Tab-separated table of C-alpha atoms and ligand atoms in Angstrom:
chain	number	residue	atom	x	y	z
A	900	MET	CA	52.549	-44.957	64.696
A	901	ALA	CA	48.694	-45.080	64.561
A	902	SER	CA	47.419	-48.082	62.473
A	903	PRO	CA	44.631	-47.516	59.819
A	904	GLU	CA	42.332	-49.191	62.270
A	905	SER	CA	42.918	-46.801	65.064
A	906	ASN	CA	40.100	-44.519	64.293
A	907	ILE	CA	37.388	-46.621	63.195
A	908	TRP	CA	35.796	-47.497	66.653
A	909	PRO	CA	33.251	-44.930	68.217
A	910	ASP	CA	33.830	-42.755	71.213
A	911	GLY	CA	37.543	-43.524	71.658
A	912	CYS	CA	37.186	-47.320	72.098
A	913	LEU	CA	40.096	-49.453	71.367
A	914	GLY	CA	38.186	-52.244	69.699
A	915	ALA	CA	34.784	-54.087	69.708
A	916	VAL	CA	33.585	-57.313	71.306
A	917	SER	CA	30.340	-59.169	70.491
A	918	ILE	CA	29.070	-62.007	72.626
A	919	SER	CA	27.019	-64.385	70.608
A	920	PHE	CA	24.904	-67.409	71.601
A	921	ASP	CA	23.631	-70.105	69.321
A	922	ASP	CA	20.420	-72.282	69.173
A	923	GLY	CA	18.422	-70.443	71.860
A	924	ARG	CA	19.253	-72.888	74.773
A	925	PRO	CA	17.419	-72.592	78.137
A	926	SER	CA	20.653	-71.845	80.025
A	927	GLN	CA	21.042	-68.704	77.930
A	928	LEU	CA	17.814	-67.155	79.370
A	929	GLU	CA	18.570	-68.490	82.909
A	930	ARG	CA	22.374	-67.556	83.137
A	931	ALA	CA	23.437	-65.296	80.416
A	932	VAL	CA	20.621	-62.841	79.969
A	933	PRO	CA	20.355	-61.737	83.551
A	934	VAL	CA	24.216	-61.388	83.945
A	935	LEU	CA	24.329	-59.233	80.709
A	936	ASP	CA	21.254	-57.082	81.600
A	937	GLU	CA	22.450	-56.284	85.068
A	938	ARG	CA	25.507	-54.877	83.614
A	939	GLY	CA	24.018	-53.155	80.634
A	940	LEU	CA	25.887	-55.364	78.126
A	941	ARG	CA	24.013	-56.272	74.914
A	942	ALA	CA	24.519	-59.648	72.858
A	943	THR	CA	23.410	-61.546	69.920
A	944	PHE	CA	21.108	-64.652	70.277
A	945	TYR	CA	20.957	-66.879	67.072
A	946	LEU	CA	17.621	-68.740	67.145
A	947	PRO	CA	16.867	-71.630	64.690
A	948	MET	CA	12.902	-71.044	64.198
A	949	ARG	CA	12.257	-74.839	64.429
A	950	GLY	CA	9.069	-76.583	65.878
A	951	GLU	CA	5.375	-76.249	65.431
A	952	ASN	CA	4.986	-74.110	68.634
A	953	TRP	CA	7.737	-71.684	67.783
A	954	ARG	CA	5.466	-68.760	68.779
A	955	GLU	CA	5.012	-70.074	72.433
A	956	GLY	CA	8.524	-71.545	72.587
A	957	TYR	CA	10.247	-68.424	71.646
A	958	ALA	CA	8.022	-66.007	73.481
A	959	PRO	CA	10.723	-65.422	76.237
A	960	TRP	CA	12.922	-63.911	73.633
A	961	VAL	CA	10.498	-61.184	72.781
A	962	ASP	CA	11.612	-59.644	76.292
A	963	VAL	CA	15.236	-60.340	75.561
A	964	ALA	CA	14.901	-58.317	72.240
A	965	ALA	CA	13.071	-55.663	74.152
A	966	ASN	CA	16.120	-55.203	76.468
A	967	GLY	CA	18.253	-54.284	73.408
A	968	HIS	CA	19.740	-57.795	72.433
A	969	GLU	CA	19.861	-58.761	68.683
A	970	ILE	CA	17.867	-61.888	67.780
A	971	GLY	CA	19.729	-63.172	64.713
A	972	ASN	CA	18.812	-65.740	61.940
A	973	HIS	CA	20.100	-69.223	62.371
A	974	THR	CA	17.782	-70.646	59.435
A	975	LYS	CA	14.652	-72.409	60.119
A	976	SER	CA	15.659	-76.083	59.787
A	977	HIS	CA	19.240	-75.720	61.189
A	978	THR	CA	20.422	-78.003	58.466
A	979	CYS	CA	24.078	-79.326	58.745
A	980	SER	CA	26.255	-81.713	57.020
A	981	ARG	CA	24.619	-85.220	56.721
A	982	ASN	CA	27.907	-86.365	58.328
A	983	PHE	CA	26.413	-85.443	61.628
A	984	SER	CA	23.457	-87.749	61.118
A	985	PHE	CA	21.055	-85.090	62.651
A	986	ARG	CA	18.185	-85.954	60.343
A	987	LYS	CA	16.288	-89.242	60.497
A	988	ASP	CA	16.315	-89.451	56.558
A	989	GLY	CA	20.087	-89.251	56.556
A	990	THR	CA	20.172	-85.972	54.484
A	991	GLY	CA	21.971	-82.838	55.143
A	992	LEU	CA	23.380	-79.695	53.360
A	993	GLU	CA	24.830	-82.003	50.639
A	994	GLU	CA	21.521	-82.835	49.378
A	995	MET	CA	20.351	-78.943	49.292
A	996	THR	CA	20.187	-76.490	46.603
A	997	LEU	CA	21.014	-72.872	46.858
A	998	GLU	CA	17.239	-72.114	46.248
A	999	GLU	CA	16.350	-74.507	49.131
A	1000	ILE	CA	18.887	-72.885	51.453
A	1001	GLU	CA	17.588	-69.307	50.527
A	1002	ALA	CA	13.821	-70.318	51.102
A	1003	ASP	CA	14.737	-71.797	54.490
A	1004	ILE	CA	16.593	-68.466	55.466
A	1005	LEU	CA	13.727	-66.317	54.309
A	1006	GLU	CA	11.157	-68.369	56.110
A	1007	ALA	CA	13.012	-68.074	59.381
A	1008	GLU	CA	13.388	-64.202	58.609
A	1009	ASP	CA	9.543	-63.921	58.248
A	1010	MET	CA	9.075	-65.811	61.647
A	1011	LEU	CA	11.709	-63.559	63.223
A	1012	ARG	CA	10.017	-60.450	61.952
A	1013	GLU	CA	6.877	-61.661	63.427
A	1014	LEU	CA	8.403	-62.497	66.721
A	1015	VAL	CA	10.347	-59.179	67.015
A	1016	PRO	CA	8.893	-56.691	64.609
A	1017	SER	CA	11.083	-53.858	65.663
A	1018	GLN	CA	14.199	-55.629	64.458
A	1019	THR	CA	14.197	-55.420	60.701
A	1020	GLU	CA	17.966	-55.612	60.000
A	1021	ARG	CA	19.884	-58.566	61.716
A	1022	THR	CA	22.938	-60.787	61.232
A	1023	PHE	CA	23.097	-64.400	60.252
A	1024	CYS	CA	24.799	-67.355	61.805
A	1025	TYR	CA	25.647	-70.373	59.706
A	1026	PRO	CA	24.484	-73.531	61.462
A	1027	CYS	CA	27.391	-75.957	62.467
A	1028	TYR	CA	29.550	-73.148	60.950
A	1029	GLN	CA	29.003	-74.657	57.474
A	1030	THR	CA	28.693	-72.299	54.514
A	1031	PHE	CA	28.047	-74.811	51.735
A	1032	VAL	CA	25.365	-76.875	49.820
A	1033	GLY	CA	26.077	-79.772	47.591
A	1034	GLU	CA	29.067	-81.974	47.731
A	1035	GLY	CA	32.210	-82.866	45.698
A	1036	ALA	CA	32.093	-81.364	42.145
A	1037	THR	CA	28.559	-79.834	42.904
A	1038	ARG	CA	29.402	-78.161	46.224
A	1039	GLN	CA	28.792	-74.506	46.274
A	1040	SER	CA	29.210	-71.662	48.835
A	1041	TYR	CA	25.938	-70.257	49.997
A	1042	VAL	CA	27.738	-67.042	51.529
A	1043	PRO	CA	26.583	-65.085	48.485
A	1044	ILE	CA	23.060	-65.894	49.228
A	1045	VAL	CA	23.351	-64.602	52.831
A	1046	ALA	CA	25.219	-61.485	51.520
A	1047	LYS	CA	22.059	-60.544	49.726
A	1048	HIS	CA	19.945	-60.561	52.746
A	1049	PHE	CA	21.929	-59.571	55.722
A	1050	VAL	CA	24.353	-56.931	56.910
A	1051	ALA	CA	26.784	-59.595	58.189
A	1052	ALA	CA	27.171	-63.315	59.069
A	1053	ARG	CA	29.173	-65.141	61.686
A	1054	SER	CA	31.220	-68.198	60.352
A	1055	THR	CA	33.946	-69.871	62.238
A	1056	GLY	CA	37.380	-69.687	63.507
A	1057	GLU	CA	39.580	-70.495	66.482
A	1058	VAL	CA	40.464	-68.847	69.818
A	1059	GLY	CA	42.793	-65.970	68.786
A	1060	TRP	CA	41.215	-65.149	65.413
A	1061	PHE	CA	39.792	-61.717	65.451
A	1062	ASN	CA	38.165	-59.396	62.770
A	1063	ASN	CA	40.125	-56.663	61.092
A	1064	PRO	CA	37.422	-54.113	60.506
A	1065	LEU	CA	38.966	-52.867	57.470
A	1066	LYS	CA	39.761	-56.248	55.841
A	1067	ILE	CA	37.224	-58.848	57.082
A	1068	ASP	CA	34.485	-60.414	54.677
A	1069	LEU	CA	31.538	-59.195	56.772
A	1070	HIS	CA	29.658	-62.236	55.456
A	1071	CYS	CA	32.280	-64.634	56.850
A	1072	LEU	CA	33.190	-63.142	60.162
A	1073	ASN	CA	35.690	-64.998	62.432
A	1074	CYS	CA	34.534	-66.242	65.760
A	1075	ALA	CA	35.392	-68.985	68.213
A	1076	SER	CA	33.849	-70.879	70.966
A	1077	TYR	CA	35.131	-69.645	74.215
A	1078	GLY	CA	33.098	-71.451	76.718
A	1079	HIS	CA	36.202	-73.579	77.713
A	1080	LEU	CA	38.154	-70.648	78.944
A	1081	SER	CA	38.535	-69.212	82.283
A	1082	GLY	CA	37.579	-65.735	83.070
A	1083	ILE	CA	41.122	-64.481	83.078
A	1084	GLU	CA	41.886	-66.271	79.840
A	1085	LEU	CA	38.722	-64.794	78.373
A	1086	ILE	CA	39.810	-61.347	79.451
A	1087	GLY	CA	43.245	-62.003	77.867
A	1088	GLN	CA	41.764	-62.730	74.541
A	1089	VAL	CA	39.677	-59.585	74.588
A	1090	GLU	CA	42.690	-57.488	75.361
A	1091	ARG	CA	44.737	-59.000	72.660
A	1092	ALA	CA	41.989	-58.135	70.111
A	1093	PHE	CA	42.133	-54.515	71.434
A	1094	GLN	CA	45.859	-54.334	71.170
A	1095	LYS	CA	45.262	-54.959	67.471
A	1096	ARG	CA	42.254	-52.598	67.470
A	1097	GLN	CA	40.146	-55.356	66.076
A	1098	TRP	CA	36.755	-56.924	66.807
A	1099	ILE	CA	36.436	-60.113	68.748
A	1100	ILE	CA	33.244	-62.284	68.412
A	1101	LEU	CA	32.841	-64.799	71.181
A	1102	THR	CA	30.475	-67.806	70.552
A	1103	TYR	CA	28.639	-69.664	73.342
A	1104	HIS	CA	26.022	-72.511	73.073
A	1105	GLY	CA	25.041	-73.243	76.717
A	1106	ILE	CA	26.412	-71.804	79.915
A	1107	ASP	CA	26.797	-74.579	82.439
A	1108	ALA	CA	26.011	-73.781	86.212
A	1109	GLY	CA	28.905	-73.501	88.467
A	1110	LYS	CA	32.328	-72.504	87.155
A	1111	PRO	CA	31.491	-71.875	83.732
A	1112	ALA	CA	28.914	-69.566	84.789
A	1113	GLN	CA	31.389	-67.752	87.157
A	1114	GLU	CA	34.004	-67.415	84.483
A	1115	PHE	CA	31.336	-65.702	82.102
A	1116	VAL	CA	30.427	-63.295	84.975
A	1117	GLU	CA	34.173	-62.363	85.392
A	1118	MET	CA	34.447	-61.519	81.828
A	1119	CYS	CA	31.217	-59.528	81.711
A	1120	ASN	CA	32.462	-57.645	84.732
A	1121	HIS	CA	35.595	-56.740	83.033
A	1122	LEU	CA	33.552	-55.502	79.854
A	1123	ALA	CA	31.063	-53.570	81.900
A	1124	GLU	CA	33.844	-51.706	84.008
A	1125	ARG	CA	35.572	-50.630	80.744
A	1126	GLN	CA	32.697	-49.551	78.786
A	1127	GLY	CA	34.062	-46.522	77.051
A	1128	ARG	CA	37.343	-48.154	76.354
A	1129	ILE	CA	35.852	-51.389	75.084
A	1130	TRP	CA	32.808	-51.393	72.893
A	1131	THR	CA	30.584	-54.284	73.565
A	1132	ALA	CA	27.506	-54.460	71.264
A	1133	PRO	CA	25.538	-57.001	69.214
A	1134	VAL	CA	27.089	-58.205	66.049
A	1135	VAL	CA	24.622	-56.287	63.890
A	1136	ASP	CA	25.499	-52.924	65.596
A	1137	VAL	CA	29.299	-53.476	65.095
A	1138	ALA	CA	28.622	-54.748	61.533
A	1139	ARG	CA	26.583	-51.561	60.713
A	1140	HIS	CA	29.367	-49.405	62.001
A	1141	VAL	CA	32.034	-51.166	60.153
A	1142	ARG	CA	30.025	-51.216	56.880
A	1143	ASP	CA	29.189	-47.424	57.215
A	1144	PHE	CA	32.921	-46.583	58.159
A	1145	ARG	CA	34.112	-48.424	55.124
A	1146	ALA	CA	31.607	-46.749	52.899
A	1147	SER	CA	32.470	-43.282	54.299
A	1148	THR	CA	36.276	-43.888	53.632
A	1149	MET	CA	35.455	-44.953	50.018
A	1150	ASP	CA	33.286	-41.727	49.465
A	1151	THR	CA	36.116	-39.461	50.490
A	1152	PRO	CA	37.211	-37.336	47.610
A	1153	GLU	CA	40.881	-37.256	46.556
B	1644	ZN	ZN1	23.221	-73.847	65.808
């Protein structure tokens, strides 16, 4: 029997895959972007807009965006829990307010719109997968802040966690880090998601030279050879499609 998810995906595709990269690391430009571009695959790159010289530092990403990849918002300050001791002053999300995290996100958004003016709608990625400010009795989710400004946001999950397009909270999308899997394991995960007619989001940080890069190529070959059956697209494209599909089914008269 056809599942309710069966007819959501465009052009007869069985499911969707989004490949996402965090933090704008050099290996993404060196090893991921060429592999994706050669195969006509489009991904999402979440850049934290840190640094005095961000215009120069992020200049290579202008070309990446021109090739159809999404440049996503990853805040300006990339603040995570103080538990990680990332900051010299010892503070972290525990010391932030909702107003401060919103200002940080919107500052990054202004910078991204200057860097890539053609992309006016994008998705968000929670730094360190963390969705809160404050601590203990004053700890609050900042998911509602993100939902005000973005079509969707990538949260966290584990390998094997996919997104049911009819049920998932678009501002807390499941994803997992897949960089440690072999090519055949990656392909297996993608195929499992499609058996369920769902949306799989793969997260990468860097792609090391040698075997990890080869595993990535193997998966990309699989996706490229099956375009038409597998919809590979940036997070923003799939999120827009899911949002619009849900809205259209809600509007259907009785
Ligand atoms: Zn990050």
